[in-house]
Coordinates of C-alpha atoms (C1' of nucleotides) in Angstrom, one line a residue:
Chain A
M269 CA 13.9 -6.0 -11.8
I270 CA 17.4 -5.8 -11.1
V271 CA 19.1 -6.5 -14.1
R272 CA 22.3 -7.4 -12.2
H273 CA 20.5 -10.3 -10.6
L274 CA 19.4 -11.7 -14.0
I275 CA 22.9 -11.4 -15.4
L276 CA 24.3 -13.2 -12.3
E277 CA 21.5 -16.1 -12.7
L278 CA 22.3 -16.5 -16.2
L279 CA 26.0 -16.8 -15.5
E280 CA 25.2 -19.4 -12.7
Q281 CA 23.2 -21.6 -14.9
A282 CA 25.8 -21.6 -17.4
L283 CA 28.3 -22.6 -15.3
Q284 CA 26.5 -25.3 -13.5
Q285 CA 25.3 -26.5 -17.0
A286 CA 28.8 -26.6 -18.1
Q287 CA 29.8 -28.7 -15.3
E288 CA 27.1 -31.1 -15.9
V289 CA 28.0 -31.8 -19.5
G290 CA 31.7 -32.0 -18.6
L291 CA 32.5 -28.9 -20.6
L292 CA 34.2 -27.7 -17.4
P293 CA 35.7 -29.8 -14.4
P294 CA 33.7 -29.2 -11.2
G295 CA 35.7 -26.6 -9.2
T296 CA 35.6 -25.1 -6.0
P297 CA 32.5 -22.9 -6.1
T298 CA 33.4 -19.2 -6.6
D299 CA 31.3 -16.2 -5.8
V300 CA 30.2 -15.3 -9.2
T301 CA 30.1 -11.2 -9.7
V302 CA 29.2 -9.0 -12.3
E303 CA 30.3 -5.3 -12.6
H304 CA 29.6 -2.3 -14.9
P305 CA 32.8 -2.1 -17.3
Q306 CA 34.2 1.3 -17.3
S307 CA 34.5 1.4 -21.2
P308 CA 31.2 1.2 -22.9
E309 CA 32.9 -1.0 -25.7
H310 CA 33.0 -3.8 -23.0
G311 CA 29.1 -3.8 -22.8
D312 CA 26.5 -3.1 -19.8
F313 CA 27.8 -5.8 -17.7
A314 CA 31.0 -8.0 -17.6
T315 CA 32.3 -10.9 -15.6
S316 CA 35.7 -11.9 -14.6
L317 CA 34.4 -15.3 -13.6
P318 CA 36.6 -17.3 -16.0
L319 CA 39.8 -15.4 -14.5
R320 CA 38.8 -16.4 -11.0
L321 CA 38.0 -19.9 -11.8
A322 CA 41.2 -20.4 -14.0
R323 CA 43.5 -21.5 -11.1
S324 CA 41.2 -24.0 -9.2
L325 CA 40.0 -25.4 -12.9
R326 CA 43.6 -25.5 -14.1
M327 CA 42.4 -24.1 -17.3
N328 CA 43.2 -21.2 -19.5
P329 CA 40.6 -18.2 -18.6
L330 CA 40.0 -17.3 -21.9
E331 CA 39.2 -21.1 -22.8
I332 CA 36.8 -21.3 -19.8
A333 CA 35.4 -18.0 -21.1
R334 CA 34.6 -19.5 -24.7
R335 CA 33.1 -22.5 -23.2
L336 CA 31.0 -20.7 -20.8
A337 CA 29.7 -18.0 -23.1
P338 CA 27.5 -20.2 -25.5
L339 CA 25.9 -21.8 -22.5
I340 CA 24.4 -18.6 -21.3
P341 CA 20.7 -18.9 -21.7
P342 CA 19.0 -16.4 -23.9
A343 CA 17.1 -13.6 -22.1
E344 CA 14.8 -10.7 -23.4
V345 CA 17.0 -8.4 -22.0
V346 CA 20.5 -9.5 -23.2
E347 CA 21.5 -8.3 -26.9
R348 CA 24.7 -10.2 -26.9
V349 CA 27.5 -12.1 -25.0
W350 CA 30.9 -12.0 -26.1
T351 CA 34.3 -13.0 -24.5
E352 CA 37.2 -10.8 -24.3
P353 CA 40.9 -11.7 -23.4
P354 CA 42.2 -12.5 -21.0
G355 CA 39.2 -13.9 -19.8
F356 CA 36.2 -11.6 -19.5
I357 CA 32.5 -12.4 -20.5
N358 CA 30.7 -9.3 -21.6
F359 CA 26.9 -8.8 -22.0
S360 CA 25.1 -5.9 -23.6
L361 CA 21.6 -5.0 -23.0
K362 CA 19.0 -5.0 -26.0
A363 CA 18.0 -1.6 -27.2
G364 CA 14.2 -2.7 -27.4
W365 CA 14.4 -3.7 -23.6
L366 CA 15.9 -0.7 -22.5
S367 CA 13.3 1.7 -24.1
S368 CA 10.3 -0.5 -22.8
Q369 CA 12.0 0.2 -19.2
V370 CA 10.6 3.8 -19.9
E371 CA 7.1 2.5 -19.6
S372 CA 8.0 0.7 -16.4
I373 CA 9.7 3.8 -14.7
L374 CA 6.4 5.8 -15.7
Q375 CA 4.3 3.1 -14.1
E376 CA 6.3 2.9 -10.9
G377 CA 6.1 6.7 -10.7
E378 CA 7.1 8.1 -7.3
T379 CA 8.4 4.5 -6.1
Y380 CA 10.7 4.2 -8.9
G381 CA 13.9 2.8 -7.3
N382 CA 12.3 1.1 -4.1
V383 CA 13.6 -2.5 -4.0
D384 CA 12.3 -5.1 -1.5
L385 CA 15.8 -6.0 0.0
G386 CA 14.7 -5.1 3.7
R387 CA 11.5 -7.0 3.6
G388 CA 10.1 -4.9 6.6
E389 CA 13.0 -5.7 8.7
R390 CA 13.1 -3.1 11.7
V391 CA 16.4 -1.4 11.6
Q392 CA 17.0 1.9 13.6
V393 CA 19.2 4.7 12.8
E394 CA 20.3 6.6 15.6
F395 CA 22.3 9.9 14.7
V396 CA 23.1 13.3 15.8
S397 CA 22.4 12.7 19.6
V398 CA 24.2 16.1 20.4
N399 CA 24.2 16.8 23.9
P400 CA 21.8 19.7 24.8
T401 CA 24.5 21.6 26.1
G402 CA 24.8 24.0 23.0
P403 CA 23.7 24.8 19.6
I404 CA 24.4 22.2 16.7
H405 CA 27.3 23.1 14.7
V406 CA 28.9 21.9 11.2
G407 CA 30.4 18.6 12.6
H408 CA 27.0 17.5 13.7
A409 CA 25.6 18.6 10.7
R410 CA 27.4 16.2 8.5
G411 CA 26.4 13.3 10.7
A412 CA 22.8 14.5 10.6
V413 CA 22.6 14.7 6.7
Q414 CA 24.4 11.1 6.5
G415 CA 21.9 9.7 9.0
D416 CA 18.9 11.1 7.4
A417 CA 20.0 10.2 3.7
L418 CA 20.9 6.5 5.1
A419 CA 17.5 6.2 6.8
A420 CA 15.9 7.4 3.5
V421 CA 18.0 4.9 1.4
L422 CA 17.3 2.0 3.7
S423 CA 13.4 2.9 3.5
A424 CA 13.6 2.7 -0.2
A425 CA 15.1 -0.4 -0.1
G426 CA 12.2 -1.9 2.1
Y427 CA 13.6 -1.7 5.7
Q428 CA 11.2 -0.3 8.3
V429 CA 13.3 2.5 9.7
T430 CA 13.0 4.5 12.7
R431 CA 15.3 7.6 13.0
E432 CA 16.2 8.4 16.4
Y433 CA 18.1 11.1 18.5
Y434 CA 19.3 10.2 22.3
V435 CA 19.1 12.9 24.4
N436 CA 21.7 12.9 27.1
D437 CA 19.8 14.8 29.6
A438 CA 21.6 13.2 32.7
G439 CA 25.2 13.3 33.5
N440 CA 28.1 15.7 34.2
Q441 CA 28.4 17.7 31.2
M442 CA 24.5 18.5 31.7
E443 CA 25.3 19.2 35.4
A444 CA 27.8 21.9 34.0
F445 CA 25.4 23.3 31.7
Y446 CA 22.9 23.7 34.2
N447 CA 25.4 25.4 36.5
S448 CA 26.5 27.7 33.8
L449 CA 22.9 28.7 33.0
Y450 CA 22.4 29.6 36.6
A451 CA 25.5 31.6 36.6
R452 CA 24.6 33.5 33.5
Y453 CA 21.2 33.8 34.9
Q454 CA 22.5 35.7 38.2
Q455 CA 24.4 37.6 36.0
V456 CA 21.3 39.0 34.0
F457 CA 20.0 40.4 37.5
G458 CA 23.5 41.9 38.4
H459 CA 24.6 39.2 40.9
P460 CA 28.4 38.6 40.5
A461 CA 28.0 35.0 40.1
E462 CA 31.2 32.9 38.7
M463 CA 30.9 30.7 36.0
P464 CA 31.6 27.0 37.1
Q465 CA 35.0 25.1 36.4
G466 CA 34.5 23.7 32.9
G467 CA 31.3 25.5 32.1
Y468 CA 30.1 26.6 28.8
M469 CA 31.3 29.8 28.0
G470 CA 29.5 30.7 24.6
D471 CA 27.3 33.7 24.1
Y472 CA 24.2 31.5 23.3
M473 CA 24.4 30.9 27.1
V474 CA 23.9 34.4 27.9
D475 CA 21.1 34.8 25.5
L476 CA 19.7 31.7 26.8
A477 CA 19.7 33.3 30.5
R478 CA 18.4 36.6 29.2
A479 CA 15.5 34.7 27.4
I480 CA 14.4 32.9 30.5
A481 CA 14.9 35.8 32.8
A482 CA 12.5 37.7 30.4
K483 CA 10.1 35.1 30.6
E484 CA 10.3 33.7 34.0
G485 CA 11.3 36.6 36.1
E486 CA 13.5 36.8 39.1
R487 CA 11.8 34.0 40.7
F488 CA 14.8 31.5 40.5
L489 CA 16.9 33.9 42.6
S490 CA 15.0 33.5 45.6
M491 CA 15.1 29.4 45.6
P492 CA 17.5 27.7 47.3
P493 CA 20.4 27.4 44.8
Q494 CA 20.1 23.8 44.2
E495 CA 16.2 24.1 43.5
A496 CA 16.9 26.9 41.2
V497 CA 19.6 25.1 39.2
Q498 CA 17.3 22.1 38.9
E499 CA 14.2 24.0 37.8
L500 CA 16.3 26.3 35.5
G501 CA 18.1 23.5 33.9
R502 CA 15.0 21.8 33.0
I503 CA 13.6 24.6 31.2
G504 CA 17.2 25.6 29.9
L505 CA 17.3 21.8 28.6
E506 CA 14.0 22.0 26.9
Q507 CA 15.1 25.4 25.0
M508 CA 18.2 24.0 23.8
L509 CA 16.4 21.1 22.5
G510 CA 13.8 23.1 20.9
R511 CA 16.5 24.9 19.1
I512 CA 18.6 22.0 18.1
R513 CA 15.2 20.5 16.5
E514 CA 14.4 23.5 14.8
D515 CA 18.0 23.9 13.4
L516 CA 17.8 20.4 12.2
N517 CA 14.5 21.0 10.8
R518 CA 15.9 23.6 8.7
L519 CA 18.4 21.1 7.4
R520 CA 15.2 18.9 6.7
V521 CA 16.2 16.5 9.3
H522 CA 13.4 15.0 11.2
F523 CA 13.4 12.3 13.8
D524 CA 10.8 9.7 14.6
I525 CA 11.8 9.5 18.2
W526 CA 13.7 11.8 20.7
F527 CA 14.9 9.2 23.3
R528 CA 15.7 10.8 26.9
E529 CA 18.3 9.1 28.7
H530 CA 16.7 9.7 32.2
T531 CA 13.8 7.1 31.2
L532 CA 16.3 4.1 31.3
Y533 CA 16.6 4.7 35.1
Q534 CA 13.1 5.5 35.6
E535 CA 12.2 2.4 33.8
G536 CA 14.4 0.1 34.9
Q537 CA 16.4 -0.8 31.9
Y538 CA 19.7 0.6 33.5
Q539 CA 18.9 -2.0 36.4
Q540 CA 18.2 -4.8 33.9
A541 CA 20.9 -4.4 31.9
M542 CA 23.5 -4.1 34.9
D543 CA 21.8 -7.1 36.2
L544 CA 22.4 -9.2 33.1
L545 CA 26.0 -8.3 32.9
R546 CA 26.3 -9.3 36.6
Q547 CA 24.9 -12.6 35.8
G548 CA 27.1 -13.1 33.0
H549 CA 30.0 -12.3 35.5
H550 CA 31.1 -9.4 33.3
L551 CA 31.1 -7.0 36.2
M552 CA 33.7 -6.5 39.2
E553 CA 33.8 -4.2 42.0
R554 CA 37.5 -2.6 42.4
E555 CA 38.6 0.8 43.9
G556 CA 35.3 1.4 45.0
A557 CA 33.6 1.5 41.5
T558 CA 31.7 -1.3 39.5
W559 CA 33.6 -2.0 36.2
F560 CA 32.8 -4.0 32.9
V561 CA 35.5 -6.4 32.6
S562 CA 36.3 -5.8 28.9
T563 CA 39.4 -7.2 29.0
A564 CA 38.2 -10.6 29.2
L565 CA 36.7 -10.0 26.1
G566 CA 39.6 -8.9 24.4
E567 CA 39.4 -5.3 24.9
D568 CA 42.5 -3.1 25.5
K569 CA 41.0 -2.2 29.2
D570 CA 38.0 -2.3 31.6
N571 CA 36.0 0.4 32.0
V572 CA 34.1 2.0 34.7
L573 CA 30.3 1.4 34.7
I574 CA 29.2 2.7 38.2
R575 CA 31.5 5.3 39.8
G576 CA 32.7 5.3 43.6
S577 CA 29.8 8.0 44.2
G578 CA 27.4 5.5 42.8
V579 CA 26.4 7.6 39.8
P580 CA 26.5 5.6 36.3
T581 CA 28.7 6.7 33.6
Y582 CA 27.8 7.6 30.3
F583 CA 28.8 4.3 29.1
A584 CA 26.4 2.6 31.6
A585 CA 23.8 4.5 30.5
D586 CA 24.5 3.6 26.7
V587 CA 24.7 -0.2 27.7
A588 CA 21.3 0.2 29.1
Y589 CA 20.3 2.2 26.0
H590 CA 21.2 -0.5 23.6
Y591 CA 19.7 -3.1 25.9
N592 CA 16.5 -1.1 25.4
K593 CA 17.1 -1.3 21.8
F594 CA 17.8 -4.6 21.1
V595 CA 15.8 -6.5 24.0
E596 CA 12.9 -4.2 24.6
R597 CA 12.5 -2.8 21.4
E598 CA 13.6 -5.7 19.5
F599 CA 15.3 -3.9 16.6
S600 CA 17.2 -6.5 14.2
R601 CA 19.8 -3.8 13.6
V602 CA 20.9 -0.7 15.0
I603 CA 23.2 1.7 13.3
N604 CA 24.7 4.7 15.2
I605 CA 26.4 7.4 13.8
W606 CA 28.8 8.9 16.0
G607 CA 31.5 11.7 15.6
A608 CA 35.0 11.0 15.4
D609 CA 35.6 11.8 18.9
H610 CA 33.7 8.8 19.9
Q611 CA 35.8 6.5 17.8
G612 CA 37.3 5.1 21.0
H613 CA 33.8 4.0 22.4
V614 CA 33.1 1.6 19.5
S615 CA 34.8 -1.4 20.5
R616 CA 33.9 -1.4 24.1
M617 CA 30.2 -0.8 23.0
K618 CA 30.1 -3.9 20.8
A619 CA 31.9 -6.0 23.6
A620 CA 29.0 -4.6 25.9
V621 CA 26.2 -5.5 23.3
G622 CA 27.9 -9.1 23.0
A623 CA 28.1 -9.3 26.9
L624 CA 24.5 -8.7 26.8
G625 CA 23.8 -11.8 24.8
I626 CA 23.2 -9.9 21.8
D627 CA 25.0 -10.7 18.4
P628 CA 27.5 -7.8 18.0
H629 CA 27.0 -7.8 14.3
R630 CA 23.7 -6.4 15.0
L631 CA 25.2 -3.3 16.0
I632 CA 26.8 -1.1 13.3
I633 CA 28.5 2.1 14.3
I634 CA 29.6 4.5 11.4
I635 CA 32.2 6.7 12.2
S636 CA 31.8 10.3 10.8
Q637 CA 34.9 11.9 10.4
M638 CA 35.7 15.7 11.1
V639 CA 34.8 18.5 9.3
T640 CA 37.3 21.2 8.6
L641 CA 35.6 24.6 8.0
R642 CA 37.3 27.1 5.8
R643 CA 36.8 30.7 4.9
G644 CA 39.3 31.5 2.2
D645 CA 42.7 31.0 4.0
H646 CA 41.3 31.1 7.5
L647 CA 40.7 27.8 9.2
L648 CA 37.6 27.6 11.7
R649 CA 38.0 25.2 14.6
A650 CA 34.9 24.4 16.3
S651 CA 35.1 24.2 20.0
K652 CA 31.6 24.3 22.0
R653 CA 33.4 25.3 25.4
T654 CA 35.2 28.7 24.0
G655 CA 31.9 29.1 22.1
D656 CA 33.8 30.0 19.1
L657 CA 32.1 27.8 16.5
V658 CA 30.1 27.8 13.3
T659 CA 26.8 26.9 14.0
L660 CA 24.3 25.3 12.0
P661 CA 22.1 28.0 11.3
E662 CA 25.1 30.2 10.3
L663 CA 25.9 27.6 7.9
L664 CA 22.5 27.3 6.5
E665 CA 22.5 31.2 6.3
E666 CA 25.6 31.3 3.9
V667 CA 25.1 28.3 1.9
G668 CA 21.5 27.0 2.2
P669 CA 20.4 23.4 2.7
D670 CA 21.0 22.0 -0.5
P671 CA 24.5 22.7 -1.0
C672 CA 24.9 21.5 2.8
R673 CA 23.1 18.1 2.3
Y674 CA 24.8 17.4 -1.2
F675 CA 28.5 18.3 0.0
F676 CA 28.0 16.5 3.2
L677 CA 26.4 13.5 1.3
A678 CA 29.0 13.3 -1.4
R679 CA 31.7 12.6 1.0
S680 CA 32.1 9.1 2.4
P681 CA 31.7 9.3 6.2
E682 CA 35.6 7.8 7.1
S683 CA 37.2 10.5 5.2
Q684 CA 37.8 14.1 6.8
M685 CA 36.3 16.8 4.6
E686 CA 37.1 20.4 4.3
F687 CA 34.2 22.7 3.7
D688 CA 35.0 26.4 2.3
L689 CA 32.2 28.5 2.8
E690 CA 33.6 31.4 0.7
L691 CA 34.1 28.8 -2.3
A692 CA 30.5 27.5 -1.7
K693 CA 28.9 31.0 -1.5
R694 CA 31.1 32.5 -4.5
E695 CA 30.4 29.6 -6.8
S696 CA 27.0 28.7 -5.7
S697 CA 25.9 29.1 -9.4
E698 CA 28.6 26.8 -10.6
N699 CA 28.5 23.9 -8.2
P700 CA 27.3 20.3 -8.8
V701 CA 23.9 21.1 -6.8
Y702 CA 23.0 23.5 -9.5
Y703 CA 23.9 21.3 -12.1
I704 CA 21.7 18.7 -10.7
Q705 CA 18.8 20.9 -10.0
Y706 CA 19.2 22.7 -13.4
A707 CA 18.5 19.4 -15.0
H708 CA 15.6 18.9 -13.1
A709 CA 14.3 22.3 -13.9
R710 CA 15.2 22.2 -17.5
I711 CA 12.9 18.9 -17.6
A712 CA 10.3 20.5 -15.8
S713 CA 10.2 23.1 -18.6
I714 CA 9.9 20.9 -21.3
L715 CA 7.2 19.2 -19.6
R716 CA 5.6 22.6 -19.1
L717 CA 5.8 23.3 -22.8
A718 CA 4.3 20.1 -23.8
L719 CA 1.4 20.9 -21.5
E720 CA 1.0 24.4 -23.1
R721 CA 1.0 22.9 -26.4
Q722 CA -1.5 20.3 -25.4
I723 CA 0.5 17.5 -26.5
D724 CA -1.0 14.1 -25.2
Y725 CA 1.8 11.8 -25.1
S726 CA 0.5 9.1 -23.2
D727 CA -0.1 6.9 -26.2
G728 CA 3.8 7.6 -27.0
D729 CA 5.6 4.5 -28.5
V730 CA 8.9 4.1 -26.5
S731 CA 10.1 1.7 -29.0
L732 CA 10.9 4.9 -31.0
L733 CA 13.6 5.7 -28.7
T734 CA 16.5 4.3 -30.5
D735 CA 19.1 7.4 -30.5
P736 CA 22.4 6.7 -28.8
A737 CA 21.8 9.6 -26.6
E738 CA 18.4 8.3 -25.4
L739 CA 19.6 5.0 -24.7
S740 CA 22.5 6.1 -22.8
L741 CA 20.0 8.1 -20.6
I742 CA 17.9 5.1 -20.3
R743 CA 20.7 3.0 -19.4
K744 CA 21.7 5.2 -16.4
M745 CA 17.9 5.6 -15.4
V746 CA 17.5 1.8 -14.9
Q747 CA 20.6 1.5 -12.6
L748 CA 18.6 3.3 -9.8
P749 CA 17.1 0.3 -8.2
E750 CA 20.5 -1.5 -8.3
L751 CA 22.1 1.5 -6.7
V752 CA 19.4 1.8 -4.0
E753 CA 20.1 -2.0 -2.9
S754 CA 24.0 -1.7 -3.1
M755 CA 23.6 1.6 -0.8
A756 CA 21.5 -0.2 1.4
T757 CA 23.6 -3.2 1.5
N758 CA 27.0 -1.2 2.3
L759 CA 25.2 1.6 4.0
E760 CA 26.9 3.8 1.6
P761 CA 24.5 6.5 0.6
H762 CA 27.2 8.9 -0.6
H763 CA 26.9 7.2 -4.0
L764 CA 23.8 9.1 -4.5
P765 CA 25.0 12.5 -5.4
H766 CA 27.3 10.9 -7.8
Y767 CA 24.6 8.9 -9.4
A768 CA 22.5 12.0 -9.3
Q769 CA 25.1 13.8 -11.3
D770 CA 25.4 11.0 -13.9
V771 CA 21.8 11.2 -14.6
A772 CA 21.9 14.8 -15.0
T773 CA 25.1 14.5 -17.4
A774 CA 23.2 12.0 -19.6
F775 CA 20.1 14.0 -19.7
H776 CA 22.0 17.2 -20.6
W777 CA 23.5 15.2 -23.4
F778 CA 20.4 13.9 -24.6
Y779 CA 18.8 17.2 -24.6
Q780 CA 21.8 18.4 -26.7
Q781 CA 21.4 15.5 -29.0
C782 CA 17.7 15.3 -29.5
R783 CA 15.1 17.8 -30.0
V784 CA 12.2 16.8 -27.8
V785 CA 9.0 19.4 -28.5
S786 CA 10.0 19.5 -32.3
S787 CA 7.6 21.3 -34.8
T788 CA 9.3 19.3 -37.7
P789 CA 6.4 17.8 -39.7
G790 CA 6.4 13.9 -39.6
E791 CA 8.2 13.8 -36.0
E792 CA 4.8 13.9 -33.7
A793 CA 5.4 10.1 -32.8
L794 CA 8.7 10.8 -32.0
V795 CA 8.1 13.9 -29.8
K796 CA 5.5 11.8 -27.6
A797 CA 8.0 9.1 -27.4
R798 CA 10.8 11.4 -26.0
L799 CA 8.2 13.2 -23.7
K800 CA 7.7 9.9 -22.0
L801 CA 11.6 9.6 -21.8
V802 CA 11.5 13.2 -20.3
K803 CA 8.9 12.3 -17.8
A804 CA 10.8 9.3 -16.6
A805 CA 13.9 11.3 -16.0
A806 CA 11.8 13.8 -14.1
I807 CA 10.8 10.8 -12.1
T808 CA 14.5 9.3 -11.5
L809 CA 16.0 12.6 -11.0
G810 CA 13.2 13.6 -8.6
R811 CA 13.7 10.5 -6.7
C812 CA 17.4 11.1 -6.3
L813 CA 16.8 14.4 -5.0
Q814 CA 14.2 13.2 -2.7
L815 CA 16.5 10.6 -1.4
M816 CA 18.9 13.2 -0.7
G817 CA 16.6 15.7 0.9
M818 CA 17.2 18.1 -1.6
E819 CA 14.5 20.4 -3.5
A820 CA 13.4 19.2 -7.1
P821 CA 12.7 22.9 -8.6
E822 CA 10.4 23.1 -11.3
Q823 CA 12.2 26.3 -12.4
M824 CA 15.2 28.2 -11.1
Chain B
rG97 C1' 53.6 4.5 23.1
rC98 C1' 48.9 2.1 21.8
rC99 C1' 44.2 2.1 18.9
rC100 C1' 41.2 4.0 14.7
rC101 C1' 40.3 6.9 10.4
rU102 C1' 43.1 9.2 6.2
rG103 C1' 46.9 10.3 2.0
rU104 C1' 44.0 9.7 -5.9
rA105 C1' 44.7 15.9 -11.0
rG106 C1' 46.5 22.8 -9.1
rC107 C1' 41.8 22.5 -5.1
rU108 C1' 37.3 19.7 -3.0
rC109 C1' 36.5 14.6 -3.6
rA110 C1' 34.4 9.5 -6.1
rG111 C1' 36.3 4.9 -7.5
rU112 C1' 32.5 -3.7 -5.5
rG113 C1' 40.6 -7.2 -6.4
rG114 C1' 39.8 -6.6 -12.9
rA115 C1' 40.4 -4.5 -19.1
rU116 C1' 42.4 2.7 -21.3
rA117 C1' 42.0 5.5 -12.9
rG118 C1' 36.7 9.4 -12.8
rA119 C1' 33.6 14.1 -11.6
rG120 C1' 33.1 19.1 -10.1
rC121 C1' 36.0 23.7 -9.4
rA122 C1' 40.3 26.0 -11.8
rC123 C1' 43.0 26.5 -17.2
rU124 C1' 42.7 26.5 -22.7
rG125 C1' 40.0 26.2 -27.3
rG126 C1' 35.1 25.3 -30.0
rC127 C1' 29.3 25.1 -29.9
rC128 C1' 22.9 29.0 -29.1
rU129 C1' 18.1 30.8 -36.2
rC130 C1' 12.1 25.7 -32.6
rC131 C1' 12.2 23.2 -25.8
rG132 C1' 16.3 27.1 -20.3
rA133 C1' 24.2 28.3 -22.6
rA134 C1' 23.2 27.4 -14.5
rG135 C1' 24.0 23.5 -20.7
rC136 C1' 27.1 20.6 -24.6
rC137 C1' 31.9 18.9 -26.9
rA138 C1' 37.3 18.8 -26.8
rG139 C1' 42.0 19.5 -24.3
rU140 C1' 45.9 20.1 -20.1
rG141 C1' 46.9 17.3 -15.5
rG142 C1' 46.9 12.1 -10.6
rC143 C1' 47.1 6.7 -7.2
rG144 C1' 52.7 9.6 -0.4
rC145 C1' 57.3 6.2 -0.4
rG146 C1' 59.1 0.8 -0.1
rG147 C1' 58.2 -4.4 0.0
rG148 C1' 54.7 -8.5 -0.4
rU149 C1' 50.0 -11.5 -1.7
rU150 C1' 47.9 -12.3 -6.5
rC151 C1' 47.0 -14.3 -13.4
rG152 C1' 45.8 -9.2 -12.1
rA153 C1' 46.5 -4.0 -6.6
rG154 C1' 44.2 2.8 -6.0
rU155 C1' 41.7 -1.3 -3.5
rC156 C1' 44.4 -6.7 0.5
rC157 C1' 49.0 -7.4 4.0
rC158 C1' 53.8 -5.5 6.2
rG159 C1' 57.0 -1.2 7.0
rC160 C1' 58.0 4.0 6.6
rC161 C1' 56.6 9.2 6.1
rG162 C1' 52.6 13.1 6.4
rG163 C1' 47.2 14.6 8.1
rG164 C1' 43.2 14.0 11.7
rG165 C1' 40.6 11.6 16.0
rG166 C1' 40.9 8.8 20.4
rC167 C1' 43.4 6.5 24.8
rA168 C1' 38.7 9.7 32.3
rC169 C1' 35.2 7.2 38.0
rC170 C1' 33.7 13.7 30.4
rA171 C1' 30.1 12.5 26.9

RNA sequence: GCCCCUGUAGCUCAGUGGAUAGAGCACUGGCCUCCGAAGCCAGUGGCGCGGGUUCGAGUCCCGCCGGGGGCACCA
């Protein structure tokens, strides 16, 4: 159960009753909201409903609060309801109910924190989708972690989630990649081939060419160049993709589907999408090209879908891709995580989806802002073309997947972030990653000790948990389902690291205050109760780490 | 020039229109005689500037200033 829902319900009942019996005049309905007050003296939950109602009811807010509060029905969860100037109603939770939640958490086990918000609704999260023209780097890694965690959170919230990577295996950039590879390949055998204009200059292209040369020999040299480029390109593409997949795996990011752009042409979705747009009179021939008339839909400008050469643009492919997502595969919602450099593409993509007859609200685009990488005072600029980049494997080598995931996850996507490699390395034993993992390891070691001493705490009585430190830990733990719900609703997984840290803090404080495995005579029952609490903390913290894709170490 | 994001503590960042704005790092001072001091407790320190909406603004609106990104028949 999510306590917030209960409190909301109680409030709504009280409001309705107050209006029925004439204690309050019927007023315009207001959204009833509750929040967690900052200060503990204001209880576990609070509402400012009376303040919101004051205007429409033309009454003093405190007076509204005083009339409303006594009408709030008693509940097994609520200890006390009271009013506070200028017009708050506060709620505190019953200690007995809180301690009983330890049993609930133990019962739910690994699934603790799950909620049924999604009811099996099919949602797609498309993320990373880096062109396979080069290795994946730091900026991509951020989007990768955000997408993966968002998908995890949505799953926990009861959605049926598909993680998808869109492979742009057609288009100009891939052509440039193929031609670059062909040039490097020729160079391996001493042929003075020139790199194409706008080619990919990074050393990895040389490595790739060498690797292919070593495996395939010089057979592409004797082919007609066009054929060689094509054959070589196909191999190079798979190699790059394999490497990207491997790098992402090391970051613990996995995809259900690697969707290939070229299938959109093979299987007719491109044609169908274009036909649909044409039927809707959204297309126009102009200057030899076919345009999407997005200005008619309020956009700043029109966009080319089919070039004068007859070759579709990236945008056209993306339109077809979204046709495939919504119409063919019938996702009820699609979430795309794009890098900041795609920001200008957002509104026309939505316009196009609308033009296809799909409610644009079903498409949600999250823009993941830039990552600035810093090594001490030295700023590192990532550029694929020049090859001057910090790749994901390099980053993982330096800081490891856990800090990577934690830091990328802790920032909201719309704010740019700075990642100082030196700091992350130097302070690796002092950063929040280890703080949280340390808490988990500490918990594990207590449970190990209990096991060693053969303490069977299955009959522990959780009602003995009354110490403020015990209760504040439980208070924190019971918030997980509510948090999952709100993260899934707002698509904001970045609250997870902060919550995990709060849980860790509450645990460390409890640990400081309360001896768990005590040898003091007469405390046997308390020991068992506390072991249940510790076990519940292991579950809660473990779940957080699992959702974040981080390791939950038993010892460190 | 236009569009999007952003400006919160010395640094990196949280912060559903509500009560005394939080965390980590850094700095200062305390705490290990049975479970892990990678911990706990206390202290120092802040909403870019100016208007507006509101009972109430870090949060919403307008303007200015600073930072980042975009404005291709590239993706």
